[in-house]
PDB file of C-alpha atoms in Angstrom:
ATOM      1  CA  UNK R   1       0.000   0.000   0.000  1.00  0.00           C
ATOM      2  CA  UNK R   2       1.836   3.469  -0.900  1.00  0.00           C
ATOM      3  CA  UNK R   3       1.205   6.394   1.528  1.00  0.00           C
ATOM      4  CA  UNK R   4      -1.481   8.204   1.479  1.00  0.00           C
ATOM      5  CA  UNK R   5      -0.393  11.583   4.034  1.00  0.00           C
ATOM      6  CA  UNK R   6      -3.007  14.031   2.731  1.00  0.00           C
ATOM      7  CA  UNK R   7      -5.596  12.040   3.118  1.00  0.00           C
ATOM      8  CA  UNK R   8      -4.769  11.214   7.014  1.00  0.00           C
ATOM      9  CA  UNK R   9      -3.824  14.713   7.501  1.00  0.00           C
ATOM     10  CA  UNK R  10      -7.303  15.450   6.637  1.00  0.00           C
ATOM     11  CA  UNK R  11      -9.170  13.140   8.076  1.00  0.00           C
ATOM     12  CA  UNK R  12      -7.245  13.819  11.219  1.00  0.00           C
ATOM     13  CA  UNK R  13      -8.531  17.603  10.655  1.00  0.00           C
ATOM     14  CA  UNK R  14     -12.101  16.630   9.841  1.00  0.00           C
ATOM     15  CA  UNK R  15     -12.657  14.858  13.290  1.00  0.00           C
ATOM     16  CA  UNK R  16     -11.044  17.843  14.959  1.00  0.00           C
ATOM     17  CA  UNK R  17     -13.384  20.319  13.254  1.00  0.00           C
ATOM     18  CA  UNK R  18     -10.793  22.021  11.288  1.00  0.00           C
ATOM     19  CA  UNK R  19     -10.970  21.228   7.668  1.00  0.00           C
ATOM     20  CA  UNK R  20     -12.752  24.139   5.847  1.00  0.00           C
ATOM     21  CA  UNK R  21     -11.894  23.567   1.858  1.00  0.00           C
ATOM     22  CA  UNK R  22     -11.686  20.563  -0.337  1.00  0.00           C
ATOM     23  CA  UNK R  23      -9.003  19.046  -1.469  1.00  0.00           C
ATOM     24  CA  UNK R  24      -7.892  19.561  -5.399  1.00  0.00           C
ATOM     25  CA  UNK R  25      -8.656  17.188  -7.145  1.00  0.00           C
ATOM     26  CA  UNK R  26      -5.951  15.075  -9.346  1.00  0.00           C
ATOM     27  CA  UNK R  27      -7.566  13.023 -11.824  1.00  0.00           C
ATOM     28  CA  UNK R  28     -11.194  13.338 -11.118  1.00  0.00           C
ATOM     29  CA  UNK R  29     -13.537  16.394 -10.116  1.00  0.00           C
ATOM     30  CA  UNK R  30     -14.086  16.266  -6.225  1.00  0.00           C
ATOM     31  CA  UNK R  31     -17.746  16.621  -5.412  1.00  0.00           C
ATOM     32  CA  UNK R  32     -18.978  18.813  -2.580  1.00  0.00           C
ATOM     33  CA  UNK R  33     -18.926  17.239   0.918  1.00  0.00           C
ATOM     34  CA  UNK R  34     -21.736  16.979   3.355  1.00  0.00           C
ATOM     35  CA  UNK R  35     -21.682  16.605   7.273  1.00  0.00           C
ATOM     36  CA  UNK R  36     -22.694  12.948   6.634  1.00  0.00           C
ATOM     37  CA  UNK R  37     -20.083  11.937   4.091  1.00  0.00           C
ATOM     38  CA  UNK R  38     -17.545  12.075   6.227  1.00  0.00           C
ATOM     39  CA  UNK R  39     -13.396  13.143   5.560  1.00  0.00           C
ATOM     40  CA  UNK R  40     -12.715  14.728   2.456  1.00  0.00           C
ATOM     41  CA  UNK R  41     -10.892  12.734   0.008  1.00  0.00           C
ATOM     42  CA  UNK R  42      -7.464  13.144  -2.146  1.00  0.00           C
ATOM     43  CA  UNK R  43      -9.187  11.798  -5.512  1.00  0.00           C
ATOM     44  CA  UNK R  44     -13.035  12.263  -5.050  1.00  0.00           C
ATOM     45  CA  UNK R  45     -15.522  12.559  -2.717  1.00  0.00           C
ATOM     46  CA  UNK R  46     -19.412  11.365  -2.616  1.00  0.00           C
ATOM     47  CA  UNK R  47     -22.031  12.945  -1.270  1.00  0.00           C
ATOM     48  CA  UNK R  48     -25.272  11.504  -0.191  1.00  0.00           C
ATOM     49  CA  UNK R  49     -26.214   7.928  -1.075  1.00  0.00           C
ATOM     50  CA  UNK R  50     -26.564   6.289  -4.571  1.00  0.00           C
ATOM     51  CA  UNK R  51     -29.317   3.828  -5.280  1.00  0.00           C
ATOM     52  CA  UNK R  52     -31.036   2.267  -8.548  1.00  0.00           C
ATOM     53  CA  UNK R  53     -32.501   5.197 -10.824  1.00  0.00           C
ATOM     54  CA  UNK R  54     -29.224   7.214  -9.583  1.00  0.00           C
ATOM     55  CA  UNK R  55     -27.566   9.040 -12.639  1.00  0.00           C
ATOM     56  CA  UNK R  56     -24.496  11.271 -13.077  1.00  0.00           C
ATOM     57  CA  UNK R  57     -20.572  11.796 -12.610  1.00  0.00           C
ATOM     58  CA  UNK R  58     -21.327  10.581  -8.974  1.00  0.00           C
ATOM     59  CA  UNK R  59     -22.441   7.209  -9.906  1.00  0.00           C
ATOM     60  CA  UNK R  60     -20.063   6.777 -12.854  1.00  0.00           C
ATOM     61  CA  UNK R  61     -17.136   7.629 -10.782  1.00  0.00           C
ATOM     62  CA  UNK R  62     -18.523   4.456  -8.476  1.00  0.00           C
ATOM     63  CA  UNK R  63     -19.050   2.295 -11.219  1.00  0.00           C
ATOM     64  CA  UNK R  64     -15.413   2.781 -12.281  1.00  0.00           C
ATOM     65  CA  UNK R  65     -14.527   1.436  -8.233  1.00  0.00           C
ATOM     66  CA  UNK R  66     -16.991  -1.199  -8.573  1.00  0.00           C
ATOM     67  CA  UNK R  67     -16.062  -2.517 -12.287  1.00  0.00           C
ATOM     68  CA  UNK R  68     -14.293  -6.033 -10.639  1.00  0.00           C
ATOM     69  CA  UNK R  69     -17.727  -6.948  -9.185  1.00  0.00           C
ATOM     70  CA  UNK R  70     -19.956  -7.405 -12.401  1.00  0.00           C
ATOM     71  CA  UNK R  71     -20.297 -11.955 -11.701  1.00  0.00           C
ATOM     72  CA  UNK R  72     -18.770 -14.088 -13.558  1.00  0.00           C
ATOM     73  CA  UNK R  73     -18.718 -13.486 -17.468  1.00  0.00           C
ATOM     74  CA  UNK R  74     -19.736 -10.076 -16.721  1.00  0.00           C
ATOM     75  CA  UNK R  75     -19.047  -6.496 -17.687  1.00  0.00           C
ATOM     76  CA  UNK R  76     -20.094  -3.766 -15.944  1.00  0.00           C
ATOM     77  CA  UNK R  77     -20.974  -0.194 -18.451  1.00  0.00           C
ATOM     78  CA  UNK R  78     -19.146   2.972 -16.733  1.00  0.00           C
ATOM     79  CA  UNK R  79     -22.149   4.708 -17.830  1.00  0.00           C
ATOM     80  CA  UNK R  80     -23.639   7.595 -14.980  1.00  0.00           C
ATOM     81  CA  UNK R  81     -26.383   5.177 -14.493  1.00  0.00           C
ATOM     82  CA  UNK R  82     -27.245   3.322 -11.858  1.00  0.00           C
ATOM     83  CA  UNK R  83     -29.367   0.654 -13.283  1.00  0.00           C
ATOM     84  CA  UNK R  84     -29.767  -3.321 -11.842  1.00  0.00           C
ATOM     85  CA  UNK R  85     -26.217  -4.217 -13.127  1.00  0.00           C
ATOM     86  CA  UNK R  86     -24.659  -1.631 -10.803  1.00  0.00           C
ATOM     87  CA  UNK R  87     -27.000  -2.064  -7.650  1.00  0.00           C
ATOM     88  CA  UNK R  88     -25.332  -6.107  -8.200  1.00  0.00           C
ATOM     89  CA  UNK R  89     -22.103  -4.988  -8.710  1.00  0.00           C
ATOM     90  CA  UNK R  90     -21.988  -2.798  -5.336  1.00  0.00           C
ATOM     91  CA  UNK R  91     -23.711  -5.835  -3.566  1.00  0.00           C
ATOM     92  CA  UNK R  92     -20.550  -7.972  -4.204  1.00  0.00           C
ATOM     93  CA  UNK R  93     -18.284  -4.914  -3.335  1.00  0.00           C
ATOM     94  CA  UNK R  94     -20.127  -4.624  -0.418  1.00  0.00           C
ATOM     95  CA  UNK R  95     -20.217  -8.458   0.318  1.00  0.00           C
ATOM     96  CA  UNK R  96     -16.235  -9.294  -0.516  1.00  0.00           C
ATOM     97  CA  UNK R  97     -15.405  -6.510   2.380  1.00  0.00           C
ATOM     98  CA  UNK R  98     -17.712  -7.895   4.881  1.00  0.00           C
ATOM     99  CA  UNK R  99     -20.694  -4.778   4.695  1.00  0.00           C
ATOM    100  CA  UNK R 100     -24.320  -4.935   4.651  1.00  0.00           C
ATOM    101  CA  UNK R 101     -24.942  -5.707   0.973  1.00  0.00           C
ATOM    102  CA  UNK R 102     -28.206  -3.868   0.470  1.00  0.00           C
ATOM    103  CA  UNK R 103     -26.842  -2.497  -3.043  1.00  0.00           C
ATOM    104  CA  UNK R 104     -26.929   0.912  -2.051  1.00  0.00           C
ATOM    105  CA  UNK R 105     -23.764   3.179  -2.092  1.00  0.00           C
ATOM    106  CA  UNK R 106     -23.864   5.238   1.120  1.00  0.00           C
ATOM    107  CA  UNK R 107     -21.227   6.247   3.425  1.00  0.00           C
ATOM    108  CA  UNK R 108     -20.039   2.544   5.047  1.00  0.00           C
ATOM    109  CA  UNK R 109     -19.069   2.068   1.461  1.00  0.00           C
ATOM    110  CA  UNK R 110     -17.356   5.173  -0.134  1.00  0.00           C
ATOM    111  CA  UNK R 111     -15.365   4.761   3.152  1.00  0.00           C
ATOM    112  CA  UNK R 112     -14.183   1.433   2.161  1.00  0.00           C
ATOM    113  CA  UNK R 113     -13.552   3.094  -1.060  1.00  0.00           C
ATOM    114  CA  UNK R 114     -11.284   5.836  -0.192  1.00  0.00           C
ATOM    115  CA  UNK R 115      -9.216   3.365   1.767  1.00  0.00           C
ATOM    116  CA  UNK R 116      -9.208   1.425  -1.011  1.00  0.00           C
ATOM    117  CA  UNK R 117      -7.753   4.764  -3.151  1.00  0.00           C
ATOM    118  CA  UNK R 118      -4.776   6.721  -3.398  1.00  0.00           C
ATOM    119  CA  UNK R 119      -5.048  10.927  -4.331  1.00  0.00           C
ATOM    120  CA  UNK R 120      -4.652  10.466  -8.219  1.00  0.00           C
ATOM    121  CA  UNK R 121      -7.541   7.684  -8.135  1.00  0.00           C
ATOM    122  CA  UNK R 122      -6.090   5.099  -8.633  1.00  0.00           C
ATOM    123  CA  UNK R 123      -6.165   1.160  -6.461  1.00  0.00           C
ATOM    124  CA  UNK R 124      -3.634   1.276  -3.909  1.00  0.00           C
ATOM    125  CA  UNK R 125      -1.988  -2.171  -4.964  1.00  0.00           C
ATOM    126  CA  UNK R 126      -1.722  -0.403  -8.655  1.00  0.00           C
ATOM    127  CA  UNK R 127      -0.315   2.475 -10.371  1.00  0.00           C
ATOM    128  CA  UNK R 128      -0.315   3.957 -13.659  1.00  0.00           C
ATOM    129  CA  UNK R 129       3.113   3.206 -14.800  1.00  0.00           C
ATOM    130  CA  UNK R 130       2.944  -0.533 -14.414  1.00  0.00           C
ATOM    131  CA  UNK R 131      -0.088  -0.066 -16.687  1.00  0.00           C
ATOM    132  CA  UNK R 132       2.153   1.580 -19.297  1.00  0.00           C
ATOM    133  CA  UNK R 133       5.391   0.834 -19.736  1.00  0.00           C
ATOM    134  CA  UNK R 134       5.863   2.454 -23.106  1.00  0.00           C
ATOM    135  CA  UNK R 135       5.156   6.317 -23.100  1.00  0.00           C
ATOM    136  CA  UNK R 136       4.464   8.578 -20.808  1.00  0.00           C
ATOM    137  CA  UNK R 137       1.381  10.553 -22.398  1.00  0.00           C
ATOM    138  CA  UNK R 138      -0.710   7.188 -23.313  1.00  0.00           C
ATOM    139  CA  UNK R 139      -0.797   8.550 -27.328  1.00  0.00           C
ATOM    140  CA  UNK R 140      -0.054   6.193 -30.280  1.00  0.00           C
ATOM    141  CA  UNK R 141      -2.685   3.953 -29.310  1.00  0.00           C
ATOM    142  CA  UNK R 142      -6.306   3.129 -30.991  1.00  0.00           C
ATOM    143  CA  UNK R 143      -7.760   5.508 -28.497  1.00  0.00           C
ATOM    144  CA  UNK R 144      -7.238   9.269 -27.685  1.00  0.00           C
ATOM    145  CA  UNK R 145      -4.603   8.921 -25.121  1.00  0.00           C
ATOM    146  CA  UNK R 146      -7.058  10.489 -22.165  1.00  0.00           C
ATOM    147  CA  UNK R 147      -9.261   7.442 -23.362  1.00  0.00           C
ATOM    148  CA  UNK R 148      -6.714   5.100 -22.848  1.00  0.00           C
ATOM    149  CA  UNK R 149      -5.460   6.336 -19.480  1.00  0.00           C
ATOM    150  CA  UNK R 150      -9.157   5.968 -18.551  1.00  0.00           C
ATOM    151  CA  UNK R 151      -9.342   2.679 -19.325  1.00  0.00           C
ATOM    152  CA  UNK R 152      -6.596   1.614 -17.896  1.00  0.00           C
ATOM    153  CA  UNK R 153      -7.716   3.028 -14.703  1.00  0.00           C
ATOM    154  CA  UNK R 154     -10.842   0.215 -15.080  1.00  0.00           C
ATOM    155  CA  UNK R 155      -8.208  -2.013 -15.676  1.00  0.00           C
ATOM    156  CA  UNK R 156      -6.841  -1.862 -12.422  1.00  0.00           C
ATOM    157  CA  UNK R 157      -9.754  -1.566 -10.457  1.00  0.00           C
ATOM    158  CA  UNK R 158     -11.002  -4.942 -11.721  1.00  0.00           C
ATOM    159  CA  UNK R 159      -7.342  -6.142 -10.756  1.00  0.00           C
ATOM    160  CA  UNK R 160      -7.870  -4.721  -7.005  1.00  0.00           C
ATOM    161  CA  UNK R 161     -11.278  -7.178  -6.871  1.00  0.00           C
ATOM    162  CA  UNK R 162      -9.353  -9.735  -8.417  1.00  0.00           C
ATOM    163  CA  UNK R 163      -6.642  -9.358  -5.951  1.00  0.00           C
ATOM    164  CA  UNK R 164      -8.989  -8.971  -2.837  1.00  0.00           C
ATOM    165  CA  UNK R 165     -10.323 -12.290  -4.077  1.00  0.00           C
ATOM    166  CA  UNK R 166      -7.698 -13.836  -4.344  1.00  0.00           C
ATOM    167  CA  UNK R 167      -6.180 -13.612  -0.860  1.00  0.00           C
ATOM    168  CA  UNK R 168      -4.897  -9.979  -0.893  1.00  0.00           C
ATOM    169  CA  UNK R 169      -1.649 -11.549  -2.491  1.00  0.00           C
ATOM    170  CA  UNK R 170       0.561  -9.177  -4.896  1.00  0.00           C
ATOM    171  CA  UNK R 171      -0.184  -9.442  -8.584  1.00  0.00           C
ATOM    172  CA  UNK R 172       2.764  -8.499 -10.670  1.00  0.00           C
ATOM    173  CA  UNK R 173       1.831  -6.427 -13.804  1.00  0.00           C
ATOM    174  CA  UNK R 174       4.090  -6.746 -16.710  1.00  0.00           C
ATOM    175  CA  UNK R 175       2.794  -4.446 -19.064  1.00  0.00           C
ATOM    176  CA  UNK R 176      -0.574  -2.621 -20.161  1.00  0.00           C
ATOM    177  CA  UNK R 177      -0.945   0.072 -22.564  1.00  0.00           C
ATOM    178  CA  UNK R 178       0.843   0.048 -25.842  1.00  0.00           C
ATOM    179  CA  UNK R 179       0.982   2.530 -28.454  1.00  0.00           C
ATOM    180  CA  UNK R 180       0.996   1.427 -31.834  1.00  0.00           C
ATOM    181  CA  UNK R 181       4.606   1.148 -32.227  1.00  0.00           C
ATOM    182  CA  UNK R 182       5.507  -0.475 -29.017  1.00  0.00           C
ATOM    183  CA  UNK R 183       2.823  -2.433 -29.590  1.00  0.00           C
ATOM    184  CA  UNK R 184       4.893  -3.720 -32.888  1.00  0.00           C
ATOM    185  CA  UNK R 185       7.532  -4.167 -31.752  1.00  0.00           C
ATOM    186  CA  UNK R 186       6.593  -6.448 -29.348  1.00  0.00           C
ATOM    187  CA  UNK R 187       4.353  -8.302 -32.041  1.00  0.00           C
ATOM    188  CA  UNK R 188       1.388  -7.605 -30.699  1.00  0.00           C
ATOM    189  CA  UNK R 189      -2.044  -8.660 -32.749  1.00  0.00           C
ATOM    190  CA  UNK R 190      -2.995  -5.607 -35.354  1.00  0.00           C
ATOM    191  CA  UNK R 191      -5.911  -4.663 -32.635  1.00  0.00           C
ATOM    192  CA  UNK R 192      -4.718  -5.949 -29.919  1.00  0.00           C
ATOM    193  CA  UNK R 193      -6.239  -4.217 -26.569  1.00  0.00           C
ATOM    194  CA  UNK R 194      -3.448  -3.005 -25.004  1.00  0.00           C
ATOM    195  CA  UNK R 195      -3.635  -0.472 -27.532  1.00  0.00           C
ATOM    196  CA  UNK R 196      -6.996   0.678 -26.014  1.00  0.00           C
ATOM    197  CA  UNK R 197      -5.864   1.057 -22.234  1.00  0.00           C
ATOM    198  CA  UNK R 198      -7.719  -2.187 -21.340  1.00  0.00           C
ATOM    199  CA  UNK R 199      -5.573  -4.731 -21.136  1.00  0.00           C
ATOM    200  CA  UNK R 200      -2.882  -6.251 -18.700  1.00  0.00           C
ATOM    201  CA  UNK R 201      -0.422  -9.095 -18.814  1.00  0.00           C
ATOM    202  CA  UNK R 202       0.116 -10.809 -15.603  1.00  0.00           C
ATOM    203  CA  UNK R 203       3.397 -12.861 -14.664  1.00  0.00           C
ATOM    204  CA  UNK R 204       2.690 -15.458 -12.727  1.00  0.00           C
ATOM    205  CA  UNK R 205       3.011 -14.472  -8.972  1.00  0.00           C
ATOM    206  CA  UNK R 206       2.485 -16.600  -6.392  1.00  0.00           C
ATOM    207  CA  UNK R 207      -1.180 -18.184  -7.404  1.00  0.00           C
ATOM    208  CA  UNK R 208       0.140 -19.207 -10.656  1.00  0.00           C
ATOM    209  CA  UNK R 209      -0.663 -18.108 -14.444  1.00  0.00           C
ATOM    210  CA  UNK R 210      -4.095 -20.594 -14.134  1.00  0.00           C
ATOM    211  CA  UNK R 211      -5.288 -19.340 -11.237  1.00  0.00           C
ATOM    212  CA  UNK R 212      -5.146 -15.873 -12.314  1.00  0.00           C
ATOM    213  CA  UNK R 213      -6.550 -16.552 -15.554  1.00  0.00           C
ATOM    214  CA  UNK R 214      -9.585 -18.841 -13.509  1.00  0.00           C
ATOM    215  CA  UNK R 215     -10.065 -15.576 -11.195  1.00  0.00           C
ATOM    216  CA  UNK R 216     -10.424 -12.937 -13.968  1.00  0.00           C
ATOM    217  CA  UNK R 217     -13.454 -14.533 -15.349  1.00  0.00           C
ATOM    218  CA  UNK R 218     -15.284 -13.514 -12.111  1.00  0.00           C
ATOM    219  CA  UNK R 219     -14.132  -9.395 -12.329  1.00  0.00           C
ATOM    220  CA  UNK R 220     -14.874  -7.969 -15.000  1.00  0.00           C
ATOM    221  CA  UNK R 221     -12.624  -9.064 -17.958  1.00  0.00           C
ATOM    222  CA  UNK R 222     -13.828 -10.083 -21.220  1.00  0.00           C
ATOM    223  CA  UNK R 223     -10.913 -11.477 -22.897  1.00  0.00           C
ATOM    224  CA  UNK R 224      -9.112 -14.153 -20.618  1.00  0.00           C
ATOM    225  CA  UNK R 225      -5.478 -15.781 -22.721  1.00  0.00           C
ATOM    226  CA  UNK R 226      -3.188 -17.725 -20.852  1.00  0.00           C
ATOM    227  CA  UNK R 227      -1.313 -21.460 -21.076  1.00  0.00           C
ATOM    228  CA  UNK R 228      -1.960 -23.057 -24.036  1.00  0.00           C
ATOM    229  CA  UNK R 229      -3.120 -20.003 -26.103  1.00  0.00           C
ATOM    230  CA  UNK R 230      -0.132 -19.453 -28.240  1.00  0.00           C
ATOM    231  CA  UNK R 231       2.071 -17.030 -26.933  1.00  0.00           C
ATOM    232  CA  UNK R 232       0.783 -17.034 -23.476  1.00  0.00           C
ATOM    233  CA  UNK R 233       2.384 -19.920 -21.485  1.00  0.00           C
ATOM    234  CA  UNK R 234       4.744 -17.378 -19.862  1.00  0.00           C
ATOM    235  CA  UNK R 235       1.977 -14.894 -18.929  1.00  0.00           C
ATOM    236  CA  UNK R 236      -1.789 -14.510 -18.690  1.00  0.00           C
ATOM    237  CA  UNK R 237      -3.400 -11.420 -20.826  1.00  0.00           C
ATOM    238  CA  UNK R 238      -6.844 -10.226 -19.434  1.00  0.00           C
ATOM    239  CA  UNK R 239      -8.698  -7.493 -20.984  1.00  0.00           C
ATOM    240  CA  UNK R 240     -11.911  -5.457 -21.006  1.00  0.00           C
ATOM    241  CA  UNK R 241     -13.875  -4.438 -24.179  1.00  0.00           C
ATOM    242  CA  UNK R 242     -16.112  -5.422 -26.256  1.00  0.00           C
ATOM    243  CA  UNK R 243     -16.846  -9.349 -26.818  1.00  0.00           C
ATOM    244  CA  UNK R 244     -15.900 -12.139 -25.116  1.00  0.00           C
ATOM    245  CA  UNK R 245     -13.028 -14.507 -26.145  1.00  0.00           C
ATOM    246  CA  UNK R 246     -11.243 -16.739 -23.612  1.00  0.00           C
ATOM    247  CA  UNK R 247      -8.402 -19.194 -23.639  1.00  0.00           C
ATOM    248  CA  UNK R 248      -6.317 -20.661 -21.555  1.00  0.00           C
ATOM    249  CA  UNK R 249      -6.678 -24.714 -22.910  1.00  0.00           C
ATOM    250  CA  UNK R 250      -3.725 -25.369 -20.049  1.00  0.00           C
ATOM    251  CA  UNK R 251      -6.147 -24.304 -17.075  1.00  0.00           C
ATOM    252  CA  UNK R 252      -9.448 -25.946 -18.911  1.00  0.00           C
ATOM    253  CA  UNK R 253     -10.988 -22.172 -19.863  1.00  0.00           C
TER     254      UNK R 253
END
């Protein structure tokens, strides 16, 4: 977990009555707090409670934190609207941390969530740069490179469920985001996800390149390749998007 020292400083301030202004925000817009929603946060702060028929920046900044918990074969639309498919996903969120899983988003969970999130947004077990190891602006890809940063941040939020589920254990990224070139020269396929911002490829760890590949089926990722694919018994590739194509013949998937 990497420090976090604003956001203590101000929750320390908060309970003593003396934090008067918001934080700025890094990578997301920070919403107003209220008396109920408890110590300002680093990356974004809720407001309130969100429940089916909820719409907005509010509940698609949630969805992003919520993406790993769609079931299994699942995908969960960052869309501003909170519709069935989110009210399930923040039932398992709720449920894998041991809250009352009623499926609504109210302050019990947006405090798991900010200790589940450093300042710039992102999982505390994951940063940006082991999401891209090949530029540092995210262009060159399929995607406008604020598009592909974006994705990638879904990326690694489904990795933090995936992680929780699998025993809090490290997961070591290799590589995520390509641009087109680096993307080449690697031999990557001609529209290959990584290109997008969604995609991540996995080294084995400690649970082994089947059992990741057997745990990202459960979190959000659409396309699962890992031992027996070709080109993937030394890693396992998971990726969001559209479709679903999984292979792993080594680990039965």
């Amino acid at each position: 977990m990497r420090p976090r020292p604003v956001r203590l400083l101000l929750s320390a301030l908060v309970g003593a009555g003396l934090a008067f202004a918001p934080v700025s925000a890094v990578a997301a817009p920070t919403a107003t707090a209220t008396a109920t929603a408890g110590a300002l946060d680093g990356c974004y702060t809720w407001s309130g409670t969100l429940g089916e028929g909820s719409s907005g920046e509010a509940v698609r900044q949630l969805q992003i934190r919520v993406a790993g918990y769609p079931g299994t074969g699942g995908q969960l639309a960052v869309d501003g609207q909170f519709g069935p498919a989110t009210e399930a996903a923040v039932q398992r969120f709720q449920s894998a941390y041991g809250l009352a899983a009623d499926g609504v988003a109210g302050p019990a969970t947006f405090e798991k969530i900010y200790q589940l999130q450093d300042d710039d947004c992102t999982p505390v077990n994951f940063a940006y740069a082991e999401l891209n190891r090949c530029n540092a602006d995210w262009s060159g890809g399929k995607v406008p490179a604020a598009t592909a940063r974006a994705n990638a941040l879904v990326t690694m939020w489904k990795l933090q469920a995936m992680r929780h589920a699998m025993g809090d254990k490290p997961i070591t990224v290799n590589g995520g985001f390509r641009s087109a070139t680096c993307n080449s020269k690697v031999g990557g396929a001609a529209n290959s996800r990584h290109m997008y911002g969604h995609a991540a490829d996995l080294g084995a760890g400690s649970q082994g390149f089947c059992a990741l590949a057997e745990a990202a089926r459960d979190h959000g990722f659409t396309e699962i390749l890992g031992p027996g694919y070709p080109g993937h018994d030394d890693h396992t590739h998971v990726a969001g998007g559209d479709g679903r194509f999984w292979s792993a013949p080594s680990c039965g998937i």
